[in-house]
Amino acid sequence: MLKFFFVLLLIIFFQLRPAIGFAFDTSDPSVSLLQNRISNNFSKKYCNAIQNGFSKDEAMKSAIVKTENIISFSYNPQKKWIEKSDLANQISLQVVNDCGWSFGLIGKEGVDYFKSYFLEIYEKTTPDKNFSR
């Protein structure tokens, strides 16, 4: 009986206070799917470059250029709806989850750091391009 009340109390607690998660503003599922493909692609390229001994600056520039080239030649009309900030958020989450631990990035602080670092290097690497357009 005590177990039942304990479980009931936990269920009520989680219903009143849901877990906090990362949400993105994109409402169109096809935009979200495209954004997910881009972030997965970038993360694979960045993590592979880091594992192959590139410095984090070299890995970032290489992954940005390679991913930008793929996006530039994409005929997907949804790419114009992707916001740079949302994409940077998703890329940061993906990289920190995939390989962030290997170079000291974990949790929200790691995601925030990588996002600002990504946007800084992105602006320097491709000043006249927009990652999603």
Coordinates of C-alpha atoms in Angstrom, one line a residue:
M1 CA 0.0 0.0 0.0
L2 CA 2.9 2.3 0.8
K3 CA 4.4 1.6 -2.6
F4 CA 1.1 2.6 -4.3
F5 CA 1.0 6.0 -2.6
F6 CA 4.7 6.6 -3.4
V7 CA 4.1 5.8 -7.1
L8 CA 1.0 7.9 -7.1
L9 CA 2.9 10.8 -5.5
L10 CA 5.6 10.5 -8.1
I11 CA 3.1 10.5 -11.0
I12 CA 1.4 13.6 -9.6
F13 CA 4.7 15.4 -9.1
F14 CA 5.8 14.7 -12.7
Q15 CA 2.5 15.7 -14.1
L16 CA 2.6 19.1 -12.3
R17 CA 6.2 19.7 -13.1
P18 CA 7.2 18.3 -16.5
A19 CA 10.8 17.9 -17.5
I20 CA 12.5 20.9 -19.2
G21 CA 13.7 20.1 -22.7
F22 CA 15.2 21.9 -25.6
A23 CA 12.4 23.0 -28.0
F24 CA 12.8 24.5 -31.4
D25 CA 10.6 27.2 -33.0
T26 CA 10.2 25.4 -36.3
S27 CA 6.6 24.1 -36.6
D28 CA 6.8 22.5 -40.0
P29 CA 7.9 18.9 -39.7
S30 CA 9.7 18.9 -43.0
V31 CA 11.8 21.9 -41.8
S32 CA 12.6 20.0 -38.6
L33 CA 13.6 16.9 -40.5
L34 CA 15.9 19.0 -42.8
Q35 CA 17.4 20.8 -39.8
N36 CA 18.0 17.4 -38.2
R37 CA 19.7 16.0 -41.3
I38 CA 22.0 19.1 -41.5
S39 CA 22.9 18.9 -37.8
N40 CA 23.6 15.1 -38.0
N41 CA 25.8 15.7 -41.1
F42 CA 27.7 18.5 -39.4
S43 CA 28.2 16.6 -36.2
K44 CA 29.6 13.5 -38.1
K45 CA 32.0 15.7 -40.0
Y46 CA 33.1 17.7 -36.9
C47 CA 33.5 14.6 -34.6
N48 CA 35.4 12.7 -37.3
A49 CA 37.8 15.6 -37.9
I50 CA 38.4 15.8 -34.1
Q51 CA 39.0 12.1 -33.9
N52 CA 41.5 12.3 -36.8
G53 CA 43.6 14.8 -34.9
F54 CA 42.4 18.1 -36.3
S55 CA 42.5 21.1 -34.0
K56 CA 39.0 22.3 -33.0
D57 CA 39.4 25.4 -35.3
E58 CA 40.4 23.2 -38.3
A59 CA 37.6 20.7 -37.5
M60 CA 35.0 23.5 -37.2
K61 CA 36.0 25.2 -40.5
S62 CA 36.2 22.0 -42.4
A63 CA 32.8 20.8 -41.1
I64 CA 31.2 24.2 -41.9
V65 CA 32.6 24.3 -45.4
K66 CA 31.6 20.7 -46.2
T67 CA 28.1 21.1 -44.8
E68 CA 27.6 24.5 -46.5
N69 CA 28.6 22.9 -49.8
I70 CA 26.0 20.2 -49.4
I71 CA 23.3 22.7 -48.4
S72 CA 24.2 25.1 -51.3
F73 CA 23.5 22.4 -53.9
S74 CA 20.3 21.1 -52.2
Y75 CA 17.1 21.8 -54.0
N76 CA 15.0 21.4 -50.9
P77 CA 12.7 24.4 -50.7
Q78 CA 12.4 24.1 -46.9
K79 CA 15.9 25.3 -46.4
K80 CA 14.8 28.9 -46.6
W81 CA 12.7 28.5 -43.4
I82 CA 15.6 27.4 -41.2
E83 CA 16.7 30.0 -38.7
K84 CA 20.4 30.2 -38.1
S85 CA 20.0 30.4 -34.3
D86 CA 17.8 27.3 -34.2
L87 CA 20.2 25.4 -36.5
A88 CA 23.1 26.4 -34.3
N89 CA 21.3 25.2 -31.3
Q90 CA 20.5 21.8 -32.8
I91 CA 24.1 21.4 -34.2
S92 CA 25.5 22.3 -30.7
L93 CA 23.2 19.7 -29.1
Q94 CA 24.2 17.1 -31.6
V95 CA 27.9 17.7 -31.3
V96 CA 27.9 17.7 -27.5
N97 CA 25.9 14.5 -27.4
D98 CA 28.0 12.7 -30.1
C99 CA 31.5 13.6 -29.1
G100 CA 31.5 16.6 -26.7
W101 CA 32.8 14.5 -23.8
S102 CA 36.0 13.8 -25.7
F103 CA 37.0 17.5 -25.6
G104 CA 35.4 18.5 -22.3
L105 CA 31.9 19.7 -23.4
I106 CA 29.0 18.4 -21.4
G107 CA 25.5 19.6 -20.4
K108 CA 23.9 23.0 -21.1
E109 CA 27.2 24.9 -20.5
G110 CA 28.8 22.8 -23.2
V111 CA 26.0 23.3 -25.6
D112 CA 26.0 27.1 -25.0
Y113 CA 29.8 27.3 -25.4
F114 CA 29.7 25.3 -28.6
K115 CA 26.8 27.3 -30.0
S116 CA 28.7 30.7 -29.5
Y117 CA 31.9 29.2 -30.8
F118 CA 30.1 27.7 -33.9
L119 CA 28.4 31.1 -34.7
E120 CA 31.7 33.0 -34.3
I121 CA 33.7 30.6 -36.6
Y122 CA 30.8 30.4 -39.0
E123 CA 30.7 34.2 -39.4
K124 CA 34.4 34.3 -40.1
T125 CA 34.4 31.3 -42.4
T126 CA 31.4 32.2 -44.6
P127 CA 30.7 35.9 -44.1
D128 CA 28.6 36.4 -47.2
K129 CA 26.6 33.1 -47.0
N130 CA 23.7 32.1 -44.8
F131 CA 24.0 28.4 -43.7
S132 CA 20.3 27.7 -44.5
R133 CA 19.7 29.8 -47.6

